[in-house]
mmCIF file of C-alpha atoms in Angstrom:
data_model
loop_
_atom_site.group_PDB
_atom_site.id
_atom_site.type_symbol
_atom_site.label_atom_id
_atom_site.label_comp_id
_atom_site.label_asym_id
_atom_site.label_seq_id
_atom_site.Cartn_x
_atom_site.Cartn_y
_atom_site.Cartn_z
ATOM 1 C CA MET A 143 2.882 -17.430 86.531
ATOM 2 C CA MET A 144 1.277 -20.696 85.841
ATOM 3 C CA ARG A 145 0.307 -23.496 87.929
ATOM 4 C CA ILE A 146 -0.182 -27.322 86.181
ATOM 5 C CA LEU A 147 -0.901 -30.249 87.472
ATOM 6 C CA GLY A 148 0.227 -33.248 85.665
ATOM 7 C CA ILE A 149 -1.608 -36.448 85.679
ATOM 8 C CA THR A 150 0.588 -39.228 84.710
ATOM 9 C CA GLU A 151 1.031 -42.797 84.858
ATOM 10 C CA THR A 152 4.830 -43.392 83.646
ATOM 11 C CA CYS A 153 5.660 -39.702 83.751
ATOM 12 C CA ASP A 154 6.087 -39.470 79.927
ATOM 13 C CA LEU A 155 6.418 -35.742 80.012
ATOM 14 C CA GLY A 156 9.126 -35.360 82.190
ATOM 15 C CA SER A 157 10.825 -33.083 79.952
ATOM 16 C CA LEU A 158 8.015 -30.503 79.581
ATOM 17 C CA TYR A 159 7.375 -30.204 83.075
ATOM 18 C CA LEU A 160 11.303 -29.721 83.869
ATOM 19 C CA ARG A 161 11.014 -26.831 80.878
ATOM 20 C CA LEU A 162 7.965 -25.344 82.813
ATOM 21 C CA ILE A 163 10.292 -25.145 86.049
ATOM 22 C CA GLU A 164 12.600 -23.722 84.463
ATOM 23 C CA VAL A 165 10.810 -20.634 83.278
ATOM 24 C CA GLY A 166 9.499 -20.215 86.808
ATOM 25 C CA HIS A 167 5.996 -22.029 86.787
ATOM 26 C CA GLU A 168 4.946 -24.608 89.152
ATOM 27 C CA VAL A 169 4.081 -27.652 88.634
ATOM 28 C CA ARG A 170 2.890 -31.166 90.586
ATOM 29 C CA ILE A 171 2.569 -34.178 89.417
ATOM 30 C CA THR A 172 1.387 -37.615 90.311
ATOM 31 C CA VAL A 173 2.956 -41.036 89.238
ATOM 32 C CA GLY A 174 0.168 -44.171 89.575
ATOM 33 C CA GLU A 175 1.863 -46.772 88.394
ATOM 34 C CA PRO A 176 4.544 -48.208 90.880
ATOM 35 C CA LEU A 177 7.428 -49.275 88.840
ATOM 36 C CA ALA A 178 7.254 -45.678 87.610
ATOM 37 C CA ALA A 179 8.050 -43.890 91.072
ATOM 38 C CA GLY A 180 11.677 -43.205 90.445
ATOM 39 C CA THR A 181 10.962 -41.237 87.559
ATOM 40 C CA MET A 182 11.486 -37.451 87.838
ATOM 41 C CA LEU A 183 11.951 -38.294 91.381
ATOM 42 C CA GLY A 184 13.598 -35.095 92.947
ATOM 43 C CA MET A 185 12.907 -33.276 90.007
ATOM 44 C CA VAL A 186 9.153 -32.692 89.516
ATOM 45 C CA PRO A 187 7.522 -32.102 92.815
ATOM 46 C CA ARG A 188 5.146 -34.953 93.666
ATOM 47 C CA VAL A 189 1.746 -35.691 95.439
ATOM 48 C CA GLU A 190 -0.007 -39.275 96.352
ATOM 49 C CA ASP A 191 -3.896 -37.345 95.598
ATOM 50 C CA TRP A 192 -3.791 -35.443 92.526
ATOM 51 C CA THR A 193 -7.591 -34.788 93.770
ATOM 52 C CA ALA A 194 -6.406 -33.109 96.582
ATOM 53 C CA GLU A 195 -4.252 -30.329 94.586
ATOM 54 C CA LEU A 196 -8.096 -29.181 92.901
ATOM 55 C CA ARG A 197 -7.973 -26.554 95.135
ATOM 56 C CA TRP A 198 -4.632 -25.466 94.451
ATOM 57 C CA VAL A 199 -5.069 -25.203 91.043
ATOM 58 C CA ARG A 200 -8.571 -23.889 91.359
ATOM 59 C CA ASP A 201 -6.783 -20.609 93.215
ATOM 60 C CA ALA A 202 -4.995 -20.235 90.221
ATOM 61 C CA ASP A 203 -7.913 -19.272 88.186
ATOM 62 C CA ASP A 204 -6.930 -18.764 83.941
ATOM 63 C CA GLN A 205 -3.437 -19.710 84.963
ATOM 64 C CA GLY A 206 -3.980 -23.260 86.168
ATOM 65 C CA LEU A 207 -3.986 -26.390 84.021
ATOM 66 C CA ILE A 208 -4.481 -30.244 84.527
ATOM 67 C CA LEU A 209 -2.761 -32.367 82.015
ATOM 68 C CA PHE A 210 -3.530 -35.636 81.452
ATOM 69 C CA GLU A 211 -1.002 -38.074 79.561
ATOM 70 C CA ALA A 212 -2.836 -41.227 79.214
ATOM 71 C CA VAL A 213 -5.497 -42.133 77.147
ATOM 72 C CA GLY A 214 -8.372 -43.511 79.090
ATOM 73 C CA PHE A 215 -9.139 -40.756 81.237
ATOM 74 C CA GLY A 216 -11.519 -38.776 78.895
ATOM 75 C CA ALA A 217 -14.899 -38.997 80.896
ATOM 76 C CA LEU A 218 -13.046 -37.915 83.914
ATOM 77 C CA GLN A 219 -11.382 -34.696 81.586
ATOM 78 C CA ASP A 220 -15.007 -34.033 80.545
ATOM 79 C CA ARG A 221 -16.296 -33.910 84.000
ATOM 80 C CA LEU A 222 -13.587 -31.656 85.401
ATOM 81 C CA ARG A 223 -13.444 -28.884 82.306
ATOM 82 C CA GLN A 224 -17.601 -28.921 82.721
ATOM 83 C CA GLU A 225 -16.563 -28.010 86.448
ATOM 84 C CA GLY A 226 -14.422 -25.615 85.518
ATOM 85 C CA TYR A 227 -11.457 -26.501 85.106
ATOM 86 C CA ARG A 228 -9.059 -26.437 82.219
ATOM 87 C CA VAL A 229 -7.883 -29.381 81.334
ATOM 88 C CA ILE A 230 -5.551 -30.797 78.312
ATOM 89 C CA GLY A 231 -5.208 -34.051 77.310
ATOM 90 C CA GLY A 232 -8.193 -35.773 76.027
ATOM 91 C CA SER A 233 -11.732 -36.658 75.432
ATOM 92 C CA ALA A 234 -14.104 -39.760 76.305
ATOM 93 C CA LEU A 235 -14.727 -39.144 72.261
ATOM 94 C CA GLY A 236 -10.669 -39.266 71.955
ATOM 95 C CA ASP A 237 -10.034 -42.176 73.607
ATOM 96 C CA ARG A 238 -13.193 -44.018 71.736
ATOM 97 C CA LEU A 239 -11.426 -42.886 68.412
ATOM 98 C CA GLU A 240 -7.973 -44.249 69.637
ATOM 99 C CA GLY A 241 -9.134 -47.203 71.915
ATOM 100 C CA ASP A 242 -12.157 -48.807 69.141
ATOM 101 C CA ARG A 243 -10.586 -48.663 65.759
ATOM 102 C CA ALA A 244 -13.634 -50.206 63.903
ATOM 103 C CA PHE A 245 -15.723 -47.102 65.135
ATOM 104 C CA ALA A 246 -12.761 -44.764 64.254
ATOM 105 C CA GLN A 247 -12.501 -45.939 61.016
ATOM 106 C CA GLN A 248 -16.050 -46.211 60.100
ATOM 107 C CA MET A 249 -16.276 -42.531 61.150
ATOM 108 C CA LEU A 250 -13.562 -41.650 58.832
ATOM 109 C CA ALA A 251 -14.989 -43.915 56.139
ATOM 110 C CA ASP A 252 -18.026 -41.368 56.509
ATOM 111 C CA LYS A 253 -16.088 -38.288 56.515
ATOM 112 C CA GLY A 254 -15.020 -39.468 52.687
ATOM 113 C CA LEU A 255 -11.694 -40.908 53.337
ATOM 114 C CA ARG A 256 -10.540 -44.722 51.981
ATOM 115 C CA ILE A 257 -10.271 -47.063 53.928
ATOM 116 C CA ALA A 258 -8.357 -50.202 53.656
ATOM 117 C CA PRO A 259 -10.355 -53.397 54.131
ATOM 118 C CA VAL A 260 -10.721 -53.810 58.144
ATOM 119 C CA LEU A 261 -12.563 -56.918 60.095
ATOM 120 C CA SER A 262 -13.500 -56.863 64.030
ATOM 121 C CA PHE A 263 -13.419 -60.589 65.629
ATOM 122 C CA GLU A 264 -13.835 -61.620 69.299
ATOM 123 C CA SER A 265 -12.845 -65.364 67.855
ATOM 124 C CA ARG A 266 -9.587 -67.242 66.734
ATOM 125 C CA ALA A 267 -11.710 -69.471 64.941
ATOM 126 C CA ASP A 268 -13.637 -66.719 62.699
ATOM 127 C CA ALA A 269 -10.694 -64.846 62.149
ATOM 128 C CA LEU A 270 -8.824 -68.054 60.688
ATOM 129 C CA ALA A 271 -11.913 -68.623 58.550
ATOM 130 C CA ASP A 272 -11.881 -65.675 57.291
ATOM 131 C CA LEU A 273 -7.784 -65.728 56.028
ATOM 132 C CA ALA A 274 -8.573 -68.632 54.555
ATOM 133 C CA ALA A 275 -11.382 -68.375 52.665
ATOM 134 C CA ARG A 276 -9.459 -64.400 51.602
ATOM 135 C CA PRO A 277 -5.599 -65.044 51.711
ATOM 136 C CA ARG A 278 -3.974 -61.819 52.011
ATOM 137 C CA ARG A 279 -1.298 -59.694 53.890
ATOM 138 C CA CYS A 280 -2.860 -57.787 56.565
ATOM 139 C CA VAL A 281 -2.074 -56.373 59.901
ATOM 140 C CA PHE A 282 -3.594 -57.808 63.046
ATOM 141 C CA LYS A 283 -4.183 -55.302 66.344
ATOM 142 C CA ARG A 284 -5.674 -55.748 69.448
ATOM 143 C CA SER A 285 -8.628 -53.282 69.573
ATOM 144 C CA ALA A 286 -7.135 -51.428 72.926
ATOM 145 C CA SER A 287 -4.950 -48.149 71.954
ATOM 146 C CA ASP A 288 -2.126 -49.886 73.914
ATOM 147 C CA GLY A 289 -2.861 -53.782 72.494
ATOM 148 C CA GLU A 290 -0.619 -55.825 70.075
ATOM 149 C CA THR A 291 -0.512 -54.772 66.255
ATOM 150 C CA PHE A 292 1.857 -57.420 64.372
ATOM 151 C CA VAL A 293 2.275 -56.112 60.668
ATOM 152 C CA GLY A 294 2.481 -59.412 58.423
ATOM 153 C CA SER A 295 4.541 -60.158 55.616
ATOM 154 C CA PHE A 296 3.417 -63.005 53.973
ATOM 155 C CA ALA A 297 1.282 -62.562 50.944
ATOM 156 C CA ASP A 298 -0.991 -64.674 51.518
ATOM 157 C CA GLY A 299 -1.720 -64.040 55.365
ATOM 158 C CA SER A 300 -0.221 -67.267 56.978
ATOM 159 C CA ASP A 301 2.235 -65.367 59.441
ATOM 160 C CA VAL A 302 -0.789 -64.016 60.772
ATOM 161 C CA ALA A 303 -3.352 -67.255 60.948
ATOM 162 C CA ALA A 304 0.228 -68.502 62.858
ATOM 163 C CA LEU A 305 0.250 -65.736 65.411
ATOM 164 C CA ILE A 306 -3.819 -65.902 65.656
ATOM 165 C CA GLU A 307 -3.145 -69.699 66.443
ATOM 166 C CA SER A 308 -0.863 -69.354 69.072
ATOM 167 C CA ARG A 309 -2.880 -67.248 71.057
ATOM 168 C CA SER A 310 -4.036 -69.575 74.103
ATOM 169 C CA ASP A 311 -7.730 -68.291 74.088
ATOM 170 C CA ASP A 312 -9.687 -65.653 72.244
ATOM 171 C CA ALA A 313 -9.608 -62.842 75.146
ATOM 172 C CA GLY A 314 -10.000 -59.353 73.684
ATOM 173 C CA ALA A 315 -11.171 -57.996 70.326
ATOM 174 C CA PHE A 316 -8.894 -57.532 67.597
ATOM 175 C CA VAL A 317 -9.042 -56.774 64.186
ATOM 176 C CA LEU A 318 -7.528 -57.302 60.569
ATOM 177 C CA GLN A 319 -6.796 -54.502 58.345
ATOM 178 C CA ASP A 320 -5.426 -54.891 55.160
ATOM 179 C CA HIS A 321 -2.132 -54.186 54.010
ATOM 180 C CA VAL A 322 -2.025 -50.967 52.058
ATOM 181 C CA ASP A 323 1.526 -50.173 50.673
ATOM 182 C CA GLY A 324 3.301 -46.046 51.083
ATOM 183 C CA VAL A 325 4.752 -43.746 52.889
ATOM 184 C CA GLU A 326 3.439 -44.149 56.626
ATOM 185 C CA THR A 327 3.181 -40.690 57.645
ATOM 186 C CA GLY A 328 0.659 -38.690 60.391
ATOM 187 C CA ILE A 329 -0.217 -35.415 60.985
ATOM 188 C CA GLY A 330 -1.349 -33.871 63.746
ATOM 189 C CA ALA A 331 -2.599 -30.517 65.510
ATOM 190 C CA TRP A 332 -3.926 -29.055 68.978
ATOM 191 C CA PHE A 333 -7.612 -29.225 69.412
ATOM 192 C CA ASN A 334 -8.769 -26.260 71.601
ATOM 193 C CA GLY A 335 -12.301 -27.148 72.219
ATOM 194 C CA ARG A 336 -13.355 -25.474 69.309
ATOM 195 C CA ARG A 337 -11.198 -25.508 66.347
ATOM 196 C CA PHE A 338 -7.647 -26.825 65.488
ATOM 197 C CA LEU A 339 -4.760 -24.201 65.860
ATOM 198 C CA ARG A 340 -2.545 -23.976 62.648
ATOM 199 C CA PRO A 341 0.045 -24.839 61.607
ATOM 200 C CA ALA A 342 -0.505 -28.986 61.423
ATOM 201 C CA CYS A 343 2.551 -31.029 61.463
ATOM 202 C CA LEU A 344 3.362 -33.476 59.152
ATOM 203 C CA ASP A 345 5.714 -36.887 61.380
ATOM 204 C CA TRP A 346 7.452 -40.157 60.326
ATOM 205 C CA GLU A 347 8.054 -42.750 63.277
ATOM 206 C CA HIS A 348 10.740 -44.783 63.372
ATOM 207 C CA LYS A 349 8.817 -47.998 64.864
ATOM 208 C CA ARG A 350 10.899 -50.840 64.268
ATOM 209 C CA PHE A 351 13.819 -51.421 66.881
ATOM 210 C CA PHE A 352 16.712 -52.055 64.978
ATOM 211 C CA PRO A 353 18.234 -50.059 62.011
ATOM 212 C CA GLY A 354 16.727 -50.828 58.558
ATOM 213 C CA ASP A 355 12.954 -51.437 60.304
ATOM 214 C CA LEU A 356 14.429 -54.662 61.598
ATOM 215 C CA GLY A 357 12.930 -55.999 64.911
ATOM 216 C CA GLU A 358 10.075 -55.769 66.998
ATOM 217 C CA LEU A 359 7.715 -52.469 66.952
ATOM 218 C CA THR A 360 8.181 -50.596 69.326
ATOM 219 C CA GLY A 361 6.371 -47.540 70.646
ATOM 220 C CA GLU A 362 8.983 -45.497 68.995
ATOM 221 C CA MET A 363 12.489 -45.200 67.952
ATOM 222 C CA GLY A 364 12.716 -41.867 66.211
ATOM 223 C CA THR A 365 10.568 -39.445 64.792
ATOM 224 C CA VAL A 366 11.203 -37.020 61.855
ATOM 225 C CA VAL A 367 8.624 -33.816 61.802
ATOM 226 C CA THR A 368 7.469 -30.522 60.213
ATOM 227 C CA TYR A 369 5.422 -27.851 60.442
ATOM 228 C CA GLU A 370 5.489 -26.898 56.727
ATOM 229 C CA ARG A 371 3.706 -28.324 53.786
ATOM 230 C CA ALA A 372 0.712 -30.065 55.659
ATOM 231 C CA ASP A 373 -2.118 -28.686 54.313
ATOM 232 C CA ALA A 374 -2.773 -30.890 51.822
ATOM 233 C CA LEU A 375 -2.920 -33.979 53.524
ATOM 234 C CA PHE A 376 -4.892 -32.500 56.759
ATOM 235 C CA ASP A 377 -7.190 -30.550 54.830
ATOM 236 C CA LEU A 378 -8.359 -33.968 53.941
ATOM 237 C CA THR A 379 -8.166 -35.677 57.131
ATOM 238 C CA LEU A 380 -8.269 -34.143 60.768
ATOM 239 C CA ALA A 381 -10.009 -31.089 59.289
ATOM 240 C CA ARG A 382 -12.669 -33.390 58.530
ATOM 241 C CA ILE A 383 -13.523 -34.727 62.230
ATOM 242 C CA ALA A 384 -12.940 -30.866 63.602
ATOM 243 C CA PRO A 385 -17.256 -30.708 64.071
ATOM 244 C CA GLU A 386 -17.045 -33.797 66.305
ATOM 245 C CA LEU A 387 -14.329 -32.597 68.068
ATOM 246 C CA ALA A 388 -15.980 -29.592 68.989
ATOM 247 C CA ALA A 389 -18.975 -31.238 69.954
ATOM 248 C CA ALA A 390 -17.110 -33.540 72.827
ATOM 249 C CA GLY A 391 -15.323 -30.431 73.888
ATOM 250 C CA HIS A 392 -11.916 -32.169 72.909
ATOM 251 C CA VAL A 393 -8.893 -30.310 74.352
ATOM 252 C CA GLY A 394 -5.189 -31.800 73.203
ATOM 253 C CA TRP A 395 -3.258 -33.231 70.659
ATOM 254 C CA VAL A 396 -5.150 -35.204 68.192
ATOM 255 C CA ASN A 397 -2.726 -37.276 65.377
ATOM 256 C CA LEU A 398 -3.974 -39.278 62.438
ATOM 257 C CA ASN A 399 -1.452 -42.216 61.449
ATOM 258 C CA CYS A 400 -1.840 -42.995 57.777
ATOM 259 C CA ILE A 401 -0.392 -44.803 54.575
ATOM 260 C CA VAL A 402 0.085 -42.154 51.311
ATOM 261 C CA ASN A 403 0.403 -43.580 48.282
ATOM 262 C CA ALA A 404 -0.735 -42.554 44.620
ATOM 263 C CA ARG A 405 -3.677 -43.435 45.350
ATOM 264 C CA GLY A 406 -4.640 -41.896 48.007
ATOM 265 C CA ILE A 407 -4.559 -41.659 51.768
ATOM 266 C CA TRP A 408 -5.440 -44.477 53.929
ATOM 267 C CA PRO A 409 -6.231 -43.864 57.580
ATOM 268 C CA LEU A 410 -4.174 -46.544 60.246
ATOM 269 C CA GLU A 411 -4.908 -44.539 63.771
ATOM 270 C CA PHE A 412 -5.323 -42.322 65.830
ATOM 271 C CA THR A 413 -3.889 -40.630 69.084
ATOM 272 C CA CYS A 414 -5.505 -38.191 70.884
ATOM 273 C CA ARG A 415 -3.624 -37.162 73.477
ATOM 274 C CA PHE A 416 -0.075 -36.198 74.142
ATOM 275 C CA GLY A 417 2.594 -38.191 72.455
ATOM 276 C CA TYR A 418 5.541 -39.371 73.459
ATOM 277 C CA PRO A 419 8.264 -38.731 71.929
ATOM 278 C CA GLY A 420 6.840 -36.812 69.727
ATOM 279 C CA TYR A 421 5.742 -33.630 72.229
ATOM 280 C CA ALA A 422 9.560 -33.809 72.546
ATOM 281 C CA VAL A 423 10.740 -33.513 69.053
ATOM 282 C CA LEU A 424 8.064 -30.550 68.075
ATOM 283 C CA GLU A 425 9.660 -28.774 70.537
ATOM 284 C CA PRO A 426 12.388 -27.086 68.981
ATOM 285 C CA LEU A 427 9.823 -26.194 66.131
ATOM 286 C CA GLN A 428 7.585 -24.191 68.400
ATOM 287 C CA ARG A 429 8.727 -20.822 68.663
ATOM 288 C CA LEU A 430 6.281 -20.541 71.840
ATOM 289 C CA ASP A 431 7.725 -22.125 75.176
ATOM 290 C CA TRP A 432 5.318 -24.835 76.491
ATOM 291 C CA ALA A 433 2.891 -22.374 79.133
ATOM 292 C CA GLU A 434 2.685 -19.805 76.338
ATOM 293 C CA LEU A 435 1.597 -23.370 74.024
ATOM 294 C CA LEU A 436 -0.475 -24.723 76.642
ATOM 295 C CA ALA A 437 -2.213 -21.595 77.145
ATOM 296 C CA ARG A 438 -3.436 -21.208 73.889
ATOM 297 C CA VAL A 439 -4.725 -24.677 73.687
ATOM 298 C CA ALA A 440 -6.323 -24.130 76.919
ATOM 299 C CA ASP A 441 -8.181 -21.012 75.166
ATOM 300 C CA PRO A 442 -11.104 -21.391 72.880
ATOM 301 C CA ALA A 443 -10.903 -18.782 71.241
ATOM 302 C CA SER A 444 -7.170 -18.623 70.064
ATOM 303 C CA THR A 445 -6.421 -19.665 65.740
ATOM 304 C CA ASN A 446 -2.935 -20.611 65.715
ATOM 305 C CA PHE A 447 0.850 -20.185 66.892
ATOM 306 C CA PRO A 448 4.046 -19.454 65.623
ATOM 307 C CA THR A 449 6.695 -22.133 64.718
ATOM 308 C CA SER A 450 10.039 -22.536 62.683
ATOM 309 C CA PRO A 451 10.058 -23.849 59.113
ATOM 310 C CA GLY A 452 12.259 -27.065 58.191
ATOM 311 C CA PHE A 453 12.613 -30.391 60.357
ATOM 312 C CA SER A 454 13.134 -31.615 63.907
ATOM 313 C CA LEU A 455 14.437 -34.933 64.297
ATOM 314 C CA GLY A 456 14.312 -36.857 67.417
ATOM 315 C CA VAL A 457 16.380 -40.104 68.311
ATOM 316 C CA VAL A 458 15.032 -41.982 71.275
ATOM 317 C CA LEU A 459 17.779 -43.362 73.651
ATOM 318 C CA THR A 460 16.986 -46.326 75.285
ATOM 319 C CA THR A 461 18.261 -48.935 77.921
ATOM 320 C CA PRO A 462 16.784 -51.969 79.221
ATOM 321 C CA PRO A 463 13.961 -53.643 79.413
ATOM 322 C CA PHE A 464 13.012 -51.402 76.570
ATOM 323 C CA PRO A 465 10.947 -52.478 73.793
ATOM 324 C CA TRP A 466 9.296 -54.686 76.991
ATOM 325 C CA SER A 467 8.875 -53.788 80.413
ATOM 326 C CA ARG A 468 9.935 -54.848 84.066
ATOM 327 C CA HIS A 469 6.705 -56.208 84.667
ATOM 328 C CA GLU A 470 8.063 -58.960 81.929
ATOM 329 C CA ILE A 471 12.116 -58.749 82.429
ATOM 330 C CA ASP A 472 13.642 -57.479 85.770
ATOM 331 C CA SER A 473 16.104 -54.989 84.393
ATOM 332 C CA PRO A 474 18.020 -52.686 87.341
ATOM 333 C CA ILE A 475 17.251 -48.904 87.251
ATOM 334 C CA GLY A 476 19.331 -46.830 89.320
ATOM 335 C CA LEU A 477 22.302 -46.398 86.382
ATOM 336 C CA PRO A 478 24.474 -43.409 85.940
ATOM 337 C CA VAL A 479 23.955 -41.158 83.514
ATOM 338 C CA GLN A 480 26.657 -38.599 82.555
ATOM 339 C CA VAL A 481 26.051 -35.734 80.238
ATOM 340 C CA GLY A 482 29.023 -33.982 78.633
ATOM 341 C CA PRO A 483 28.605 -30.836 76.303
ATOM 342 C CA ALA A 484 25.532 -30.493 74.871
ATOM 343 C CA SER A 485 22.583 -28.281 73.664
ATOM 344 C CA PRO A 486 20.176 -28.469 76.639
ATOM 345 C CA GLU A 487 16.892 -27.762 74.649
ATOM 346 C CA HIS A 488 17.405 -29.990 72.246
ATOM 347 C CA LEU A 489 17.941 -33.121 75.507
ATOM 348 C CA HIS A 490 14.305 -33.909 76.782
ATOM 349 C CA TRP A 491 14.729 -36.314 79.590
ATOM 350 C CA GLY A 492 12.801 -39.268 80.211
ATOM 351 C CA GLU A 493 12.352 -42.011 82.547
ATOM 352 C CA VAL A 494 15.576 -40.618 85.115
ATOM 353 C CA GLY A 495 15.331 -39.505 88.372
ATOM 354 C CA LEU A 496 17.947 -38.238 91.515
ATOM 355 C CA ALA A 497 19.069 -40.668 93.409
ATOM 356 C CA ASN A 498 21.605 -39.467 95.886
ATOM 357 C CA GLY A 499 22.049 -36.033 94.009
ATOM 358 C CA ARG A 500 22.732 -37.969 90.925
ATOM 359 C CA LEU A 501 21.116 -38.366 87.928
ATOM 360 C CA VAL A 502 20.088 -42.044 87.397
ATOM 361 C CA THR A 503 17.870 -44.498 85.173
ATOM 362 C CA SER A 504 14.443 -45.160 86.247
ATOM 363 C CA GLY A 505 10.813 -45.879 85.466
ATOM 364 C CA LEU A 506 8.942 -48.839 83.742
ATOM 365 C CA TYR A 507 10.389 -49.267 80.152
ATOM 366 C CA GLY A 508 13.584 -47.704 79.502
ATOM 367 C CA TRP A 509 12.681 -44.504 77.642
ATOM 368 C CA THR A 510 15.667 -42.822 79.070
ATOM 369 C CA ALA A 511 16.127 -39.950 76.474
ATOM 370 C CA VAL A 512 15.533 -37.982 73.004
ATOM 371 C CA ILE A 513 18.125 -35.838 71.405
ATOM 372 C CA THR A 514 16.958 -33.349 69.384
ATOM 373 C CA GLY A 515 18.137 -31.625 66.161
ATOM 374 C CA THR A 516 16.867 -29.689 63.318
ATOM 375 C CA GLY A 517 18.014 -28.052 59.620
ATOM 376 C CA ASP A 518 16.412 -27.238 56.817
ATOM 377 C CA SER A 519 16.449 -30.373 55.552
ATOM 378 C CA VAL A 520 16.008 -33.414 57.242
ATOM 379 C CA ALA A 521 19.569 -34.804 56.618
ATOM 380 C CA GLU A 522 20.482 -31.183 58.172
ATOM 381 C CA ALA A 523 18.468 -32.424 61.209
ATOM 382 C CA GLN A 524 19.743 -35.514 61.393
ATOM 383 C CA ALA A 525 23.316 -34.768 61.479
ATOM 384 C CA ALA A 526 22.694 -32.081 64.040
ATOM 385 C CA ALA A 527 20.785 -34.794 66.193
ATOM 386 C CA TYR A 528 23.730 -37.640 66.213
ATOM 387 C CA ARG A 529 26.331 -35.016 66.689
ATOM 388 C CA ARG A 530 24.722 -34.547 70.469
ATOM 389 C CA VAL A 531 24.055 -38.458 70.594
ATOM 390 C CA GLY A 532 27.476 -38.462 71.711
ATOM 391 C CA SER A 533 26.974 -36.285 74.879
ATOM 392 C CA VAL A 534 24.989 -39.082 76.875
ATOM 393 C CA ARG A 535 26.221 -41.744 78.014
ATOM 394 C CA ILE A 536 24.595 -44.243 80.368
ATOM 395 C CA PRO A 537 25.362 -48.216 80.727
ATOM 396 C CA SER A 538 23.414 -50.697 77.723
ATOM 397 C CA LEU A 539 22.547 -47.611 76.409
ATOM 398 C CA ARG A 540 20.819 -48.144 72.871
ATOM 399 C CA TYR A 541 19.664 -46.147 69.700
ATOM 400 C CA ARG A 542 19.220 -46.137 66.111
ATOM 401 C CA GLN A 543 21.438 -44.687 63.837
ATOM 402 C CA ASP A 544 19.498 -44.513 61.222
ATOM 403 C CA ILE A 545 16.693 -41.980 61.687
ATOM 404 C CA GLY A 546 15.703 -40.265 58.571
ATOM 405 C CA ASP A 547 17.112 -42.426 56.185
ATOM 406 C CA ARG A 548 14.067 -43.424 54.269
ATOM 407 C CA LEU A 549 12.976 -39.652 53.926
ATOM 408 C CA ILE A 550 16.451 -38.605 52.998
ATOM 409 C CA ALA A 551 16.538 -42.016 50.450
ATOM 410 C CA GLY A 552 13.254 -41.109 48.309
ATOM 411 C CA GLU A 553 10.474 -41.103 50.443
ATOM 412 C CA LEU A 554 9.399 -37.344 50.881
ATOM 413 C CA ARG A 555 10.614 -37.060 46.890
ATOM 414 C CA GLU A 556 7.349 -39.861 46.631
ATOM 415 C CA LEU A 557 5.065 -37.706 48.285
ATOM 416 C CA SER A 558 5.592 -34.711 46.619
ATOM 417 C CA SER A 559 5.491 -36.626 43.030
ATOM 418 C CA TRP A 560 1.807 -37.711 44.025
ATOM 419 C CA GLY A 561 1.061 -33.993 45.455
ATOM 420 C CA TRP A 562 0.849 -34.445 48.782
ATOM 421 C CA LEU A 563 3.002 -31.833 50.075
#
């Protein structure tokens, strides 16, 4: 039996904790965000002070694990590893790769990857002068990992210039990255402190709020993943930074989001922590339960883990205030959640909890659940997922009905024709 201590801000890994509890492992979590106090309440045991639980973890010897969900705790994780704890989540290097975009781009350039021109700014005036001197379509990104992203659509960059001009001050660094056309593709794999576990996965995120890729950029509205045919992209991207990750002792998930086209691979940004909803969408293709997989991730001698062929497709079920948070918008929580006939292995709860024995909405954002489906093709996985979506009923439920459509319509064929799959 394993003992898992989850250190969380908003409890994004609720479904993972529930899976561990279901098969008999001990789990305790701490939730740092006050507005997430109700997430997984009554479902996953909670503690106020995680440091008081370290003895509980250590007493389990090699069956004790600490999971960090969020970026920003890398140095703390490194210290805990030095003290002998098994920790999965990230590292100080992982934090910098995710949060310091200019640093990450330079590292990748040094490894021989093609980098879309990117410039860092502290001043609005300097950025506006640069756009005036070299008009172009570009992407505005705050340098912080959780910062704002705005993808410009105008060829002369005037929409990005207007966004910059609308800012009232120069607080915070940001970058302008030249826009590159192609298929947005992620390459992800688990790193165990010494090496990447194989296989790696490919993922295709759907970030816009509305079908047809309209509306605000969200954390994610749905994702398609596969563990097949990832070698070509993995070898040219993540594999090249393995020495740096090993030197840093990174243990956890690493994902590099890229634009891929006929000319090459153009890296965009790293995720060096558990991804949500990525971890849930990958779950149906992993042939180990979470305890077994986490044990391999924490084992520096491990090299691989078994997976299933085909695709998994996840649909994120959201409720207000998503895509904002309750810091900005006062939306009600505690709304009833009803579940009809469903495949429990394809239902992944997010921001829910128990109130008077009843399942209700909770949390900061309205990331309520993820429904998954699998199949030999994207179309089969899509059909399976959407058949299950109707089993969940929640007031004001919203989700996209076109997850996977771009891949089915031609993006997978393009990637294959360019030789990347």
